[in-house]
Short mmCIF file of C-alpha atoms in Angstrom, two decimals:
data_model
loop_
_atom_site.label_atom_id
_atom_site.label_comp_id
_atom_site.label_asym_id
_atom_site.label_seq_id
_atom_site.Cartn_x
_atom_site.Cartn_y
_atom_site.Cartn_z
CA MET G 1 19.22 15.26 -3.99
CA HIS G 2 16.64 17.71 -2.73
CA ILE G 3 12.92 18.33 -2.49
CA THR G 4 11.67 19.98 -5.69
CA GLU G 5 7.89 19.99 -5.01
CA LEU G 6 5.44 19.52 -2.10
CA PHE G 7 1.73 18.89 -2.39
CA ILE G 8 -1.38 18.29 -0.29
CA TYR G 9 -4.79 17.14 -1.50
CA PRO G 10 -7.26 18.47 1.12
CA LEU G 11 -10.24 16.76 -0.57
CA LYS G 12 -9.38 13.22 -1.62
CA SER G 13 -9.36 12.90 -5.45
CA ALA G 14 -9.82 16.66 -5.97
CA ARG G 15 -7.04 18.97 -7.15
CA GLY G 16 -3.85 19.29 -5.22
CA ILE G 17 -2.19 22.37 -3.73
CA ALA G 18 1.50 23.06 -4.14
CA LEU G 19 3.28 24.22 -0.98
CA PRO G 20 6.65 25.91 -0.42
CA SER G 21 7.02 24.20 2.98
CA THR G 22 5.01 22.12 5.43
CA GLU G 23 4.98 20.68 8.90
CA ILE G 24 5.24 16.93 9.22
CA ASP G 25 3.35 15.08 11.93
CA ALA G 26 2.38 11.43 12.56
CA PHE G 27 -0.35 11.69 9.85
CA GLY G 28 2.05 13.08 7.25
CA LEU G 29 1.38 16.55 5.84
CA PRO G 30 -1.24 18.49 7.84
CA GLY G 31 -4.39 19.11 5.85
CA ASP G 32 -3.78 16.27 3.44
CA ARG G 33 -6.82 14.17 2.53
CA ARG G 34 -8.88 15.33 5.53
CA ALA G 35 -12.10 15.44 3.52
CA MET G 36 -13.58 12.84 1.21
CA ILE G 37 -16.55 12.25 -1.05
CA THR G 38 -18.70 9.17 -0.39
CA ASP G 39 -21.83 7.70 -1.96
CA ARG G 40 -25.05 7.82 0.07
CA ASP G 41 -24.05 4.60 1.91
CA GLY G 42 -20.68 5.97 2.97
CA HIS G 43 -18.45 4.10 0.50
CA PHE G 44 -15.58 6.32 -0.68
CA VAL G 45 -15.72 7.78 -4.21
CA THR G 46 -12.61 8.80 -6.18
CA GLN G 47 -11.66 9.77 -9.73
CA ARG G 48 -11.51 6.08 -10.55
CA GLU G 49 -15.32 6.02 -10.94
CA LEU G 50 -15.98 9.80 -10.95
CA PRO G 51 -13.32 11.62 -13.11
CA GLU G 52 -15.16 14.89 -12.59
CA LEU G 53 -13.64 15.16 -9.11
CA ALA G 54 -10.50 16.41 -10.85
CA ARG G 55 -12.39 19.63 -11.65
CA ILE G 56 -12.89 20.56 -7.98
CA ALA G 57 -10.38 23.05 -6.67
CA VAL G 58 -10.01 23.30 -2.92
CA GLN G 59 -8.82 26.12 -0.66
CA PRO G 60 -8.67 25.23 3.05
CA GLY G 61 -9.22 27.83 5.75
CA SER G 62 -9.12 27.82 9.56
CA SER G 63 -12.76 26.83 9.86
CA GLU G 64 -13.97 26.16 6.36
CA LEU G 65 -13.20 24.42 3.09
CA ARG G 66 -13.83 26.51 -0.03
CA LEU G 67 -14.72 24.42 -3.09
CA THR G 68 -14.82 25.62 -6.72
CA MET G 69 -15.99 23.71 -9.76
CA GLY G 70 -16.32 25.60 -13.00
CA GLY G 71 -18.18 28.82 -12.17
CA GLN G 72 -19.69 27.38 -8.96
CA GLN G 73 -18.33 28.03 -5.51
CA MET G 74 -19.15 26.85 -2.01
CA ALA G 75 -17.80 27.50 1.47
CA VAL G 76 -18.12 24.45 3.62
CA GLN G 77 -18.01 25.04 7.39
CA THR G 78 -16.33 22.48 9.64
CA PRO G 79 -19.25 20.14 10.46
CA ASN G 80 -20.67 19.56 13.92
CA ALA G 81 -18.68 16.73 15.43
CA ALA G 82 -21.90 15.10 16.62
CA ARG G 83 -23.10 14.62 13.02
CA ARG G 84 -21.31 11.44 12.12
CA MET G 85 -21.44 8.24 10.08
CA ASN G 86 -19.27 5.24 9.44
CA VAL G 87 -17.55 5.40 6.01
CA SER G 88 -15.52 2.81 4.19
CA ILE G 89 -12.19 3.33 2.38
CA TRP G 90 -10.80 0.11 1.03
CA LYS G 91 -10.85 -2.25 4.03
CA SER G 92 -11.01 0.48 6.64
CA ILE G 93 -14.12 1.72 8.41
CA VAL G 94 -13.80 5.30 9.77
CA ASN G 95 -16.32 7.15 11.93
CA ALA G 96 -16.28 10.57 10.17
CA ALA G 97 -17.99 13.93 10.60
CA VAL G 98 -20.58 14.63 7.87
CA ALA G 99 -21.29 17.95 6.14
CA ASP G 100 -24.82 19.31 6.44
CA ASP G 101 -27.60 18.36 4.05
CA ALA G 102 -27.45 21.61 2.03
CA VAL G 103 -23.72 21.03 1.26
CA ASN G 104 -24.31 17.41 0.25
CA ASP G 105 -27.25 18.39 -1.93
CA GLU G 106 -25.21 21.05 -3.71
CA LEU G 107 -22.28 18.67 -4.27
CA SER G 108 -24.65 16.06 -5.57
CA THR G 109 -25.88 18.59 -8.16
CA TRP G 110 -22.34 19.49 -9.14
CA LEU G 111 -21.35 15.85 -9.66
CA GLY G 112 -24.60 14.51 -11.09
CA ARG G 113 -25.07 11.78 -8.46
CA GLU G 114 -25.94 11.52 -4.82
CA VAL G 115 -22.88 12.07 -2.67
CA LYS G 116 -21.83 13.11 0.79
CA LEU G 117 -18.87 15.11 2.01
CA VAL G 118 -17.17 13.71 5.14
CA PHE G 119 -14.32 14.91 7.31
CA PHE G 120 -11.50 13.15 9.21
CA ASP G 121 -11.76 15.21 12.44
CA GLN G 122 -10.24 14.87 15.91
CA ASP G 123 -12.68 12.09 16.75
CA ALA G 124 -11.87 9.96 13.69
CA SER G 125 -9.31 7.15 13.80
CA ARG G 126 -7.59 4.97 11.27
CA SER G 127 -4.28 3.11 11.04
CA ALA G 128 -2.07 2.16 8.12
CA SER G 129 -1.34 -1.50 7.50
CA ALA G 130 0.74 -2.84 10.45
CA GLU G 131 2.34 -5.38 8.12
CA TRP G 132 4.06 -2.56 6.19
CA ALA G 133 4.05 0.52 8.44
CA GLY G 134 4.17 -1.06 11.90
CA GLU G 135 1.65 -0.97 14.71
CA GLY G 136 -0.27 2.19 15.54
CA SER G 137 0.66 4.20 12.45
CA PRO G 138 -2.11 6.79 11.98
CA VAL G 139 -3.44 7.77 8.57
CA THR G 140 -6.34 9.93 7.31
CA PHE G 141 -8.25 9.32 4.05
CA ALA G 142 -5.16 8.55 1.93
CA ASP G 143 -5.39 5.26 0.06
CA GLY G 144 -3.28 3.53 2.69
CA TYR G 145 -0.22 5.42 3.98
CA GLN G 146 0.74 8.87 5.20
CA ILE G 147 2.95 10.20 2.35
CA LEU G 148 3.74 9.38 -1.27
CA VAL G 149 7.23 10.11 -2.55
CA THR G 150 8.20 10.22 -6.25
CA THR G 151 11.41 11.22 -8.04
CA THR G 152 12.13 13.34 -11.10
CA GLY G 153 14.59 10.83 -12.53
CA SER G 154 11.94 8.13 -12.51
CA LEU G 155 9.41 10.36 -14.29
CA ARG G 156 12.05 11.15 -16.89
CA ALA G 157 12.72 7.43 -17.50
CA LEU G 158 8.98 6.78 -17.84
CA ASN G 159 8.54 9.61 -20.31
CA ASP G 160 11.57 8.39 -22.28
CA ASP G 161 9.83 5.03 -22.74
CA LEU G 162 6.50 6.70 -23.61
CA GLU G 163 8.16 8.86 -26.27
CA LYS G 164 10.12 5.89 -27.65
CA HIS G 165 6.75 4.25 -28.39
CA GLY G 166 5.09 7.43 -29.71
CA GLU G 167 2.74 7.70 -26.70
CA GLY G 168 3.48 11.30 -25.63
CA ARG G 169 4.51 12.56 -22.16
CA VAL G 170 2.92 12.92 -18.75
CA ASP G 171 3.48 15.33 -15.86
CA MET G 172 4.19 14.39 -12.24
CA GLU G 173 0.70 15.56 -11.20
CA ARG G 174 -0.72 12.34 -12.71
CA PHE G 175 0.85 10.44 -9.80
CA ARG G 176 -0.44 12.76 -7.03
CA PRO G 177 2.68 12.73 -4.84
CA ASN G 178 3.23 14.59 -1.59
CA ILE G 179 7.01 14.89 -1.84
CA VAL G 180 8.89 15.01 -5.14
CA VAL G 181 12.66 14.44 -4.96
CA ALA G 182 15.01 15.73 -7.66
CA THR G 183 17.26 12.89 -8.78
CA GLU G 184 19.56 12.28 -11.80
CA GLU G 185 19.12 8.48 -11.52
CA ALA G 186 15.93 6.63 -12.49
CA TRP G 187 14.19 4.47 -9.85
CA PRO G 188 16.69 5.01 -6.97
CA GLU G 189 13.75 5.02 -4.55
CA ASP G 190 13.43 1.24 -5.02
CA ARG G 191 16.65 0.86 -2.98
CA TRP G 192 15.81 3.47 -0.32
CA ALA G 193 14.67 1.94 2.95
CA ALA G 194 14.78 5.34 4.80
CA VAL G 195 15.73 8.93 4.04
CA GLU G 196 16.30 11.93 6.23
CA ILE G 197 14.84 15.38 5.46
CA GLY G 198 14.96 18.27 7.82
CA GLY G 199 16.06 16.04 10.68
CA ILE G 200 13.06 13.71 10.22
CA ARG G 201 13.33 10.00 9.29
CA PHE G 202 11.00 8.86 6.56
CA ASP G 203 10.65 5.07 6.04
CA LEU G 204 9.79 3.90 2.51
CA VAL G 205 7.47 1.09 3.50
CA LYS G 206 5.69 -0.07 0.30
CA PRO G 207 5.81 0.67 -3.39
CA CYS G 208 2.65 2.26 -4.87
CA ALA G 209 0.61 0.29 -7.33
CA ARG G 210 -1.00 2.52 -9.94
CA CYS G 211 -4.46 2.53 -11.38
CA ILE G 212 -6.69 4.28 -13.92
CA MET G 213 -6.31 7.65 -12.12
CA THR G 214 -2.92 8.07 -13.73
CA THR G 215 -4.57 8.08 -17.15
CA GLN G 216 -6.70 11.16 -16.37
CA ASP G 217 -5.85 14.85 -16.76
CA GLN G 218 -5.69 16.19 -13.23
CA SER G 219 -7.39 19.47 -14.09
CA THR G 220 -10.28 18.28 -16.27
CA GLY G 221 -10.64 14.53 -15.51
CA SER G 222 -10.34 13.82 -19.27
CA ARG G 223 -8.94 10.44 -20.31
CA ASP G 224 -8.29 11.68 -23.88
CA VAL G 225 -4.65 12.41 -22.97
CA PRO G 226 -1.32 10.51 -23.05
CA ASN G 227 -1.53 7.35 -20.95
CA PRO G 228 1.38 6.27 -18.76
CA MET G 229 0.00 2.77 -18.12
CA PRO G 230 1.52 1.06 -21.22
CA ALA G 231 5.02 2.30 -20.27
CA MET G 232 4.54 1.25 -16.65
CA GLY G 233 3.39 -2.17 -17.92
CA ARG G 234 6.57 -2.47 -19.98
CA ILE G 235 9.16 -1.34 -17.44
CA ARG G 236 7.50 -1.28 -13.95
CA MET G 237 5.36 -4.39 -13.60
CA SER G 238 5.83 -5.83 -10.17
CA ALA G 239 6.98 -9.46 -9.84
CA ASP G 240 6.18 -9.54 -6.12
CA ARG G 241 2.69 -10.89 -5.43
CA ARG G 242 2.37 -8.79 -2.30
CA VAL G 243 2.09 -5.66 -4.44
CA PRO G 244 0.85 -6.66 -7.93
CA GLY G 245 0.55 -4.40 -10.93
CA PRO G 246 2.50 -1.42 -12.31
CA LEU G 247 4.43 0.62 -9.72
CA PHE G 248 5.38 4.27 -9.54
CA GLY G 249 6.47 5.99 -6.30
CA TRP G 250 6.74 4.76 -2.74
CA ASN G 251 4.46 4.95 0.26
CA VAL G 252 6.26 6.56 3.19
CA THR G 253 5.73 6.67 6.93
CA PRO G 254 7.29 9.50 8.90
CA ARG G 255 9.11 8.59 12.14
CA GLY G 256 9.24 12.06 13.68
CA THR G 257 7.87 15.58 13.48
CA GLY G 258 9.23 18.87 12.22
CA ARG G 259 9.22 21.03 9.12
CA ILE G 260 10.44 20.48 5.58
CA ALA G 261 10.62 22.83 2.56
CA VAL G 262 11.25 22.85 -1.17
CA GLY G 263 15.01 22.86 -1.63
CA ASP G 264 15.74 20.76 1.48
CA PRO G 265 18.41 18.13 0.93
CA VAL G 266 17.37 14.45 0.99
CA ARG G 267 19.86 12.08 2.58
CA ILE G 268 19.69 8.29 2.21
CA ILE G 269 20.15 6.77 5.72
CA GLU G 270 19.17 3.13 5.01
CA GLU G 271 19.09 1.07 1.86
CA ARG G 272 17.53 -2.14 0.62
CA PRO G 273 20.28 -3.45 -1.72
CA GLU G 274 17.88 -5.95 -3.34
CA GLY G 275 15.57 -3.17 -4.53
CA TRP G 276 12.22 -4.49 -5.73
CA SER G 277 11.45 -7.39 -8.03
CA PHE G 278 10.08 -6.57 -11.51
CA LYS G 279 8.94 -8.70 -14.41
CA ILE G 280 11.35 -8.71 -17.34
CA ARG G 281 9.57 -7.78 -20.56
CA GLU G 282 10.99 -7.49 -24.04
CA ARG G 283 11.63 -3.84 -24.92
CA ALA G 284 10.15 -3.05 -28.25
#
């Protein structure tokens, strides 16, 4: 097994960026989900309610974030650290830096509703769930954990079920992973408790429940495309009430720092023999 793809998503819910290699720190992949769109009251906004976010391409720089949507472009300077507001993401409240009014007004025009752009800077703080990741596990604007891992064998099995039912195929980008591992077997990640890559231990702490974002094209935001949710409902519906719904991929917490790259071998160092519990459904 080896890494076949690496991605970061500098602006939460906007387009991802493929990387040949990356550093790993306590937050995961540097630059991942360090910016986020909120409504005027500071509640986070994603493709779930605003599919148009998929049309925003992002290019990070040393002191700016360059955004492109259609024929429109904008260079956003790192905001003044003193310009701050509390923002909410799920159950977390984060004190974030806020882009200036001109940037927020322009983004509001692009997206057709009033929004703000906020940044997870050096003064911001947030922790992943201690129940799953342990105490003091830092995370930025990701949904809950530092890294999402998926495998090629699992995507192949999902697409096999989709095609069996005449529902098309989907690409891995629908699931917005950070690390994609090449595997022959389907769903081996359910049994991995920890893997080692580049001398770093990565703990697989919680399976990832999937939502409507997987039904959207990750370049256009269109939902008039093949939908993986029916297949996940048939073969990946969790039977564990702690994580309900259809599952694909695992949330991962790094336990060290270093550098990883596409092509690096992935070694299983701890397993959960019981895997994860799924509902048994009749296969049509």
